[in-house]
XYZ file of C-alpha atoms in Angstrom:
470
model
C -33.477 21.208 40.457
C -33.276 18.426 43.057
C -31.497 15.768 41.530
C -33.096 11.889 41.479
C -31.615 9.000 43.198
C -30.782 5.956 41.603
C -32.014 2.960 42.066
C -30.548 0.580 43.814
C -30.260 -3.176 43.563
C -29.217 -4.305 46.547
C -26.557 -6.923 47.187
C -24.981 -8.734 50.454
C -23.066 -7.192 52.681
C -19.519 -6.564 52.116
C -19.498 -7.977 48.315
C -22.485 -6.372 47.282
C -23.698 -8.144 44.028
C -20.362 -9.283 43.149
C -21.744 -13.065 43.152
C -24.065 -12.197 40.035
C -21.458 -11.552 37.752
C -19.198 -14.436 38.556
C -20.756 -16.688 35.663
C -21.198 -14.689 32.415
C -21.549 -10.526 33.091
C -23.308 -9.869 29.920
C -26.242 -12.030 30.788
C -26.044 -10.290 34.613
C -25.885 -6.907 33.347
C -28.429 -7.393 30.050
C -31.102 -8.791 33.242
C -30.393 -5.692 34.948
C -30.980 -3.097 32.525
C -33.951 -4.864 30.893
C -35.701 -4.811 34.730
C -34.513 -2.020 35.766
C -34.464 0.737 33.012
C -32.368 3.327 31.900
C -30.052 3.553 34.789
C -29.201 1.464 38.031
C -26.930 1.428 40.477
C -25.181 -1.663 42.199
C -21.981 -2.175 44.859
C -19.434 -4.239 44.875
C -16.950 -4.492 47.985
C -18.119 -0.771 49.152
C -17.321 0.559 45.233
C -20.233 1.999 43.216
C -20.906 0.985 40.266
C -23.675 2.451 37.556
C -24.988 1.133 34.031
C -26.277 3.515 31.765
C -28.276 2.247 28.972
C -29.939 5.216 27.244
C -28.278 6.448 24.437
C -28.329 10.255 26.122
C -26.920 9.276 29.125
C -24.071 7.562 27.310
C -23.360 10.543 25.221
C -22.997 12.808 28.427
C -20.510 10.125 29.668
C -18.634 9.903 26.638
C -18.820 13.452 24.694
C -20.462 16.344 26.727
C -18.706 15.348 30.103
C -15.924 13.456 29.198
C -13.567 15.081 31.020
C -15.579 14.402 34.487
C -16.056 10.806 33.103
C -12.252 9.540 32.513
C -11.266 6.306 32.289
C -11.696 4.308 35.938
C -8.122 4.505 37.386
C -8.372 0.807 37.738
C -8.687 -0.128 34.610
C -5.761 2.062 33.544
C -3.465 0.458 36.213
C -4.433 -3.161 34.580
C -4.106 -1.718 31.214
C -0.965 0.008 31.705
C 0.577 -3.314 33.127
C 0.083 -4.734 29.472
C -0.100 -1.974 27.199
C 2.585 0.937 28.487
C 0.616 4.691 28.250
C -0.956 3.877 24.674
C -4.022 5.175 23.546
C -6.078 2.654 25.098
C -4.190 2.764 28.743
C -3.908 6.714 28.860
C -6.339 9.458 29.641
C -6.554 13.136 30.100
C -3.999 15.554 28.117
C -1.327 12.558 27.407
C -4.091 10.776 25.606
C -5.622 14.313 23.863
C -1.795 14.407 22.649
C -1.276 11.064 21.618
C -4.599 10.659 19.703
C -3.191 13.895 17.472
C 0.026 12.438 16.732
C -1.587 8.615 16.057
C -4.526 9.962 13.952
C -2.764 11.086 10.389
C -1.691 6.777 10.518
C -5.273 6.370 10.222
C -6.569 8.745 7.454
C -8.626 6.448 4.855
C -5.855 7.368 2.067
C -3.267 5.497 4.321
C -5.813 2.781 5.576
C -6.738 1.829 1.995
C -3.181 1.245 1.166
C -3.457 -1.750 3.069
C -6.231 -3.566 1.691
C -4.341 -5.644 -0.897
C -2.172 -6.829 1.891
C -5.247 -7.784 3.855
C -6.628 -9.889 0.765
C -3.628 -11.259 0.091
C -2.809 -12.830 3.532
C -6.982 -14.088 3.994
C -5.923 -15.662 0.363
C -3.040 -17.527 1.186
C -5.044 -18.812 4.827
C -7.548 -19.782 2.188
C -5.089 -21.631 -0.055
C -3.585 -23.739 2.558
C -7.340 -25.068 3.648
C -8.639 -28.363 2.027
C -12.800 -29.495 1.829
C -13.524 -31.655 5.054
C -11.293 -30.749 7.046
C -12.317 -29.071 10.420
C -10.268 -25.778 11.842
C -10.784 -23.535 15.036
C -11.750 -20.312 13.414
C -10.869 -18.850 15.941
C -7.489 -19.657 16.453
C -7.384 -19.416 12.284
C -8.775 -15.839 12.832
C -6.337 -14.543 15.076
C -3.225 -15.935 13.158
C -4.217 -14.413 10.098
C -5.385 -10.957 11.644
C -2.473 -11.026 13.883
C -0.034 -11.414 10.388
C -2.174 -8.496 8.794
C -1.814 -6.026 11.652
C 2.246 -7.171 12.181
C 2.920 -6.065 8.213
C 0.933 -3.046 8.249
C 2.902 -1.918 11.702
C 6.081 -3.043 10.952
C 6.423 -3.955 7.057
C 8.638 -6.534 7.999
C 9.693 -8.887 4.997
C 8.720 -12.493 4.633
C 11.775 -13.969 6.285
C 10.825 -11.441 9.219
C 7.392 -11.964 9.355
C 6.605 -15.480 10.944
C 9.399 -14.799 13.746
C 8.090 -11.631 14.748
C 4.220 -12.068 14.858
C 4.892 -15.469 16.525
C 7.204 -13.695 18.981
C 5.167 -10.709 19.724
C 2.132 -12.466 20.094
C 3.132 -15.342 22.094
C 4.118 -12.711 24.714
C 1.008 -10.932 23.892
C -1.316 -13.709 24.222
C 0.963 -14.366 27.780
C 0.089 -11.240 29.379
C -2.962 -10.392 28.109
C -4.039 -14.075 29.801
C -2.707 -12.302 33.140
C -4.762 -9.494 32.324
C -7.697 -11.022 31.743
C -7.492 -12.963 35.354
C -6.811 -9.805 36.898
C -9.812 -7.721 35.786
C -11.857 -10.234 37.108
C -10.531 -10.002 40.645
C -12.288 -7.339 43.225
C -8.843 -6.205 44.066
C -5.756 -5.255 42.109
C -2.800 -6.673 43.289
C 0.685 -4.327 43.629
C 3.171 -4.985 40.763
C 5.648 -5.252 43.419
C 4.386 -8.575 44.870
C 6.129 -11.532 44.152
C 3.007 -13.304 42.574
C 3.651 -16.086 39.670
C 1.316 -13.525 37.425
C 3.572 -10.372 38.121
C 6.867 -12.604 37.605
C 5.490 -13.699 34.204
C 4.226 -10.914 32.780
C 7.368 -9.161 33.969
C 9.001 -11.675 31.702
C 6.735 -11.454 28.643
C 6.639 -7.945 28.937
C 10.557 -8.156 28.635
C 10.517 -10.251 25.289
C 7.876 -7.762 23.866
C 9.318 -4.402 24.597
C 12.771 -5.823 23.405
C 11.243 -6.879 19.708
C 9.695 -3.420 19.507
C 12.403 -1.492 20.378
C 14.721 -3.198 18.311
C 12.229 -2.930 15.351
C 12.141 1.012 16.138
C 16.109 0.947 16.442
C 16.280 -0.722 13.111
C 14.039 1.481 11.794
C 16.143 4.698 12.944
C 19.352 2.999 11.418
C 17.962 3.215 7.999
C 17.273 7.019 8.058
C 19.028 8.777 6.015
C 20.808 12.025 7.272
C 18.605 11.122 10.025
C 15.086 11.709 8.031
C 12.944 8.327 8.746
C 11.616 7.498 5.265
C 7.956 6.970 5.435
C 7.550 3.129 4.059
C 3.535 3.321 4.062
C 3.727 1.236 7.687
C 2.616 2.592 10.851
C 5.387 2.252 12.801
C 7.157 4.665 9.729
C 3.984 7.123 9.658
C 4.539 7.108 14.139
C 8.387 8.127 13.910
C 7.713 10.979 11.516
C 4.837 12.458 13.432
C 5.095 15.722 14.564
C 2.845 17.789 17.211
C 2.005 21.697 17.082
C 5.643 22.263 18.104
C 7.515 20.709 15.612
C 8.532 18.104 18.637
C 8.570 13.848 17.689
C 6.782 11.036 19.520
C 9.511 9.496 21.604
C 11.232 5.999 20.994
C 9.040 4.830 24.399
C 5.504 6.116 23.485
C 6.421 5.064 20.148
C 6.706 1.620 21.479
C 3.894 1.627 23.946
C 1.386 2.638 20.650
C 2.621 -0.087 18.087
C 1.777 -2.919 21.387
C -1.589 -0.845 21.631
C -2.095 -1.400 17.681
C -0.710 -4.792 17.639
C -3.222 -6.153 20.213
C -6.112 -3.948 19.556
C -5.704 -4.718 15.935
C -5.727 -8.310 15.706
C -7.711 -9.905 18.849
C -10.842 -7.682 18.020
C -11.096 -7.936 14.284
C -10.942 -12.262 15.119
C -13.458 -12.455 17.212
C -15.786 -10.286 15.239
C -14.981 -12.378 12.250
C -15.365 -15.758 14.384
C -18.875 -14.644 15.605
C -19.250 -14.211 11.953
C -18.669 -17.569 10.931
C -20.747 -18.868 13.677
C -24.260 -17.095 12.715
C -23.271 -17.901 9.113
C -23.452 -21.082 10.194
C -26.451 -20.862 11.982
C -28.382 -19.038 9.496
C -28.047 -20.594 6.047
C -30.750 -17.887 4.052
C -28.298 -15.007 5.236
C -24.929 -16.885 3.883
C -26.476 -17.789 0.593
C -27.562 -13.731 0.119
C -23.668 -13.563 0.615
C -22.635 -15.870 -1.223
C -24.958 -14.586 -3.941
C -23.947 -11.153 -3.268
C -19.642 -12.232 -3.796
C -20.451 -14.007 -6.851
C -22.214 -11.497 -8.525
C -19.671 -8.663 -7.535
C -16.069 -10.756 -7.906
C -16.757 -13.458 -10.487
C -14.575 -16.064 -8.365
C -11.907 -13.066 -8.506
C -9.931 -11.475 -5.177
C -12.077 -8.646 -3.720
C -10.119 -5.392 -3.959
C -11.097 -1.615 -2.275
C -12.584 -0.916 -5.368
C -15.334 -3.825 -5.057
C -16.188 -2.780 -1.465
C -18.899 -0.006 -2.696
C -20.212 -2.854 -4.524
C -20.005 -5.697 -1.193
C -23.036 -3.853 0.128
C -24.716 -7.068 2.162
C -20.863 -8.102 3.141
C -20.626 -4.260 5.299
C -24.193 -5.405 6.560
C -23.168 -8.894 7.480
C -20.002 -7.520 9.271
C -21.912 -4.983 11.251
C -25.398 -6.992 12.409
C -22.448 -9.312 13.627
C -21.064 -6.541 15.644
C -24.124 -5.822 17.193
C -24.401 -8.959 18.313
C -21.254 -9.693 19.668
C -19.336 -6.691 19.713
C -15.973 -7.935 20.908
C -15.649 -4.680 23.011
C -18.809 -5.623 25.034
C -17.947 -3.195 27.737
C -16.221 -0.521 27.526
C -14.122 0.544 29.924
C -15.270 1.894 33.190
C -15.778 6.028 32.923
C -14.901 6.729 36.911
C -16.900 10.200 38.079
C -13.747 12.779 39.484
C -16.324 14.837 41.512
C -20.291 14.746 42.712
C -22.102 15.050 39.305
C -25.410 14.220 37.434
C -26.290 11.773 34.661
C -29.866 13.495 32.863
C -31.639 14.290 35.987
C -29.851 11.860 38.658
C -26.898 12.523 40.828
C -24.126 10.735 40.382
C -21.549 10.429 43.626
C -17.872 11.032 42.887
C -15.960 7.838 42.416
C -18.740 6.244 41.477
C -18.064 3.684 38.052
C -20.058 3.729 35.413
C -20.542 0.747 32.946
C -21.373 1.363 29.200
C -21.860 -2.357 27.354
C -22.483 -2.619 23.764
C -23.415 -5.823 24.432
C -26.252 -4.805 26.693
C -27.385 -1.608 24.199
C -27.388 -3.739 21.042
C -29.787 -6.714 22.604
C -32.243 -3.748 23.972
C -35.872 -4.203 21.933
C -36.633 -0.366 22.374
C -33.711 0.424 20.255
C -33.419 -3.237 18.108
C -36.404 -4.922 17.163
C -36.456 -8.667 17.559
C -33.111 -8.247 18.982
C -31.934 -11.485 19.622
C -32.069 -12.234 15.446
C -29.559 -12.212 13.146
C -31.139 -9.502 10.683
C -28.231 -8.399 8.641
C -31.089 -5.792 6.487
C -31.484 -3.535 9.937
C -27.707 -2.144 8.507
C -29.439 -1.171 5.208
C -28.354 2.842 4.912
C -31.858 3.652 5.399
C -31.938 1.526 8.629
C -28.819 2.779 9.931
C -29.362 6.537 9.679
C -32.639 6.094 11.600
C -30.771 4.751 14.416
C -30.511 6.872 17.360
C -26.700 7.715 17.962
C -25.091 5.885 21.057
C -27.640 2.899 20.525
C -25.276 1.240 18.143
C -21.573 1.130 19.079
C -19.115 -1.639 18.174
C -16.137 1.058 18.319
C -17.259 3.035 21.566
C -17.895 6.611 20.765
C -16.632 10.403 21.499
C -13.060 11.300 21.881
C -11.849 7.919 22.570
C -13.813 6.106 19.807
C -11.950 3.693 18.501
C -9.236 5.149 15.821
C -8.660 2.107 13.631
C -12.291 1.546 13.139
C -12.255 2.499 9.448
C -9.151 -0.620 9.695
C -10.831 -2.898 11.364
C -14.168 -2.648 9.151
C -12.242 -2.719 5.718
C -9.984 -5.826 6.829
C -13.385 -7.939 8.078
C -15.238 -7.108 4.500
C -12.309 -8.238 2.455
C -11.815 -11.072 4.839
C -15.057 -12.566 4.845
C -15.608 -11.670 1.027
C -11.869 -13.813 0.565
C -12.790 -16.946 2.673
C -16.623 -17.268 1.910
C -15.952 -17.207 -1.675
C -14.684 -20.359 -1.644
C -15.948 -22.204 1.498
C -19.161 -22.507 3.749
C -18.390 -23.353 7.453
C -20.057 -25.566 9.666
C -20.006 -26.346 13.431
C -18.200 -29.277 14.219
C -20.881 -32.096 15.938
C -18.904 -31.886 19.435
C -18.827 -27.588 19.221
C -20.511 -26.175 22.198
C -20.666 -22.260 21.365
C -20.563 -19.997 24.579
C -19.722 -16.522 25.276
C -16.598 -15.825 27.138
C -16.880 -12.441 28.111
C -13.182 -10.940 29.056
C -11.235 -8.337 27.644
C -12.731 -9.124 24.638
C -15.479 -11.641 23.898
C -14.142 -14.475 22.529
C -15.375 -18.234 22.098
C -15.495 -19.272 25.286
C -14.556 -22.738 23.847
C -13.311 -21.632 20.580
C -14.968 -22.254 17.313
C -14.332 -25.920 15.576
C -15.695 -25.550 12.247
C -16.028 -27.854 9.051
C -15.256 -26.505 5.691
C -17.126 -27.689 2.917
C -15.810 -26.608 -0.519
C -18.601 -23.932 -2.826
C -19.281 -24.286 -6.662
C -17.305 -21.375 -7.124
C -14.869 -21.059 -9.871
C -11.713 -18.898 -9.005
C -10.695 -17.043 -12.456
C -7.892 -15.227 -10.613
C -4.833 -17.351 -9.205
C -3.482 -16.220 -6.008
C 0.397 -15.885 -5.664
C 0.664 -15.422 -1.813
C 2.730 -12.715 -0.739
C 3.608 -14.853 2.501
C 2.342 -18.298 3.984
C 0.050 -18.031 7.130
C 0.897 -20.944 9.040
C -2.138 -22.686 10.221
C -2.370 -22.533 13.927
């Protein structure tokens, strides 16, 4: 079978169509597939570059030819800069490995363990919060997830807590800022250069590979006859995993996957839960079906695990806000490691290939009306009829996202926690913008009034640990 070519959307010379992208990518690359179809092709500085936005061409990326599709070597470099060889910044056989070891941290016996920890924390934000007054909820967001995810890693007592998560995610939020810049650019620039990015996140790197190795070191200390006792964290369930051979994740990789959990487990989860707020906000009939929804189920009491069977429009909320803004709106680029196809067009080695969320969830072939915020298309009816790889907030195939189930249980009881009591409105002055990095975040963060609901709370809340408020 001669194989197609595909088309091409041609760009100037030299930087190809790199000009297009330079404002917001997700409007550039949501134009091109709705014009150009299922597949197209574009250059940028000589490099080819392909987005795929039919759900069987993503699924030969991602599952049947994975291993011709690995991660784009540049966007392991950046990664690796930030995130040492964790799941997210490895590929091939070191990630196959890693995944193995990291995935008994994330059976749902484990992950449920945490919920009460989760409510507790959203509680105590909640408690601190007064009727009027206005908060970025998405600098509130990210403190509070970033708390979560630093007790469920690390388990670290309440006179640990606020030093740690304030030092491991100032340094975080340091080089992931670098990172950020750095994606953007055509080129990547040599770790060796004496740049003011490379000295500083040589420096923040420093501070944050200290605190985790001394929280590991600490860790080994307590063992007892040199068995690590397994505290229900995930830095516990990491020490004591074991692969076919009987052989332990070392100290380093240890360290490398905690940074990987710490950043991938707080900076999604608070912009998926800011976007949240936002169309809320923007769409009063849907937040009163919630709010009807948590007073029926809680009764002004805490949401537990138990109640989320019952928080049935919450999941649906959660997830039609995920399509919408999935804060992984592209994945990372799958980088072809010899001449290949995609369906019935050839594919040149080398060549990158973009798979957006973003782009897939806005498409109306697969998502009627798609611009809407129509929580009811998640209905379990809905949902099964979707075509797989249409829909797919967490990525998909071997490298789907492994704290998924995490992520989803922590924005339920979140949302179920703060909406209870409050409905949030955009400040006058807000202007609400994508900002399309990493992760897609508030371009200009989200400034947002609370006004109190006739809700009464039957339960008092003890807080485990005060959130400060950013």
């Amino acid at each position: 079978m001669t194989l197609k070519t595909i088309p091409e959307i041609k760009g100037k010379p030299i930087i190809g169509n790199i000009a297009e992208f330079a404002d917001d990518p997700t409007v550039t690359l949501l134009d091109m597939a709705r014009k150009h179809g299922d597949i197209v092709q574009f250059r940028m500085f000589g490099n080819k570059f392909i987005l795929i936005s039919n759900p069987d061409y993503i699924r030969e990326v991602l599952v049947s030819k994975v291993d011709l599709f690995p991660k784009a070597d540049r966007d392991i470099e950046l990664l690796s800069r930030f995130l040492g060889k964790g799941l997210l910044s490895s590929s091939g056989d070191l990630h196959r490995h890693q995944r193995k070891l990291a995935q008994p941290a994330f059976h749902m016996r484990r992950i449920n363990a945490y919920a009460d920890t989760m409510t507790n924390y959203a509680a105590s934000l909640r408690d601190q919060w007064q009727p009027g007054e206005t908060h970025d909820m998405s600098e509130e967001m990210m403190t509070l997830t970033m708390f979560i995810v630093a007790k469920t890693l690390f388990d670290a007592d309440k006179d640990q807590m606020t030093g740690l998560a304030q030092t491991v995610g100032e340094a975080v939020g340091s080089i992931q800022t670098i990172t950020d810049a750095e994606f953007n650019l055509p080129l990547v620039i040599p770790e060796w250069m004496p740049t003011r990015n490379n000295r500083e996140r040589k420096q923040a790197r420093k501070v944050l590979y200290e605190t985790i190795d001394m929280m590991i070191a600490a860790r080994r200390e307590t063992a007892v006859s040199g068995q690590i006792e397994d505290t229900g964290d995930l830095l516990s369930m990491l020490l004591l995993s074991q692969d076919e051979d009987g052989n332990f994740m070392p100290d380093h990789q240890v360290r490398d996957e905690l940074v990987t959990l710490f950043v991938a487990g707080h900076e999604t989860t608070s912009n998926a839960l800011t976007w949240t707020w936002y169309l809320l906000a923007e769409h009063p009939a849907v937040e009163a079906k919630l709010h009807a929804e948590l007073d029926r189920v809680l009764n002004g009491r805490l949401p537990t695990l138990a109640d989320l069977n019952e928080l049935t429009y919450t999941e649906m909320v959660i997830k039609e806000a995920l399509r919408l803004y999935p804060p992984a709106w592209s994945l990372s680029g799958r980088q072809a490691t010899t001449d290949t196809s995609i369906g019935d067009y050839f594919v040149a080695q080398n060549s990158i290939v973009f798979i957006s969320p973003f782009v897939m969830h806005r498409l109306p072939q697969y998502f009627s009306d798609p611009e809407a915020f129509i929580p009811e298309r998640f209905t379990p009816e809905q949902e099964a009829a979707l075509p797989r790889y249409t829909y797919l907030p967490f990525g998909g195939g071997p490298r789907v996202c492994i704290g998924n189930s995490f992520a989803l249980m922590e924005a339920r009881l979140i949302l179920a926690t703060l909406a209870q009591r409050y409905r949030f409105r955009l400040a006058p002055d807000q202007v609400v913008a994508r900002n399309p990095q990493i992760t897609l975040s508030p371009k200009y963060g989200m400034h947002m009034r609370l006004e109190a609901r006739e809700t009464a709370v039957t339960e008092p809340h003890i807080p485990e640990t005060a959130v400060p408020t950013p």
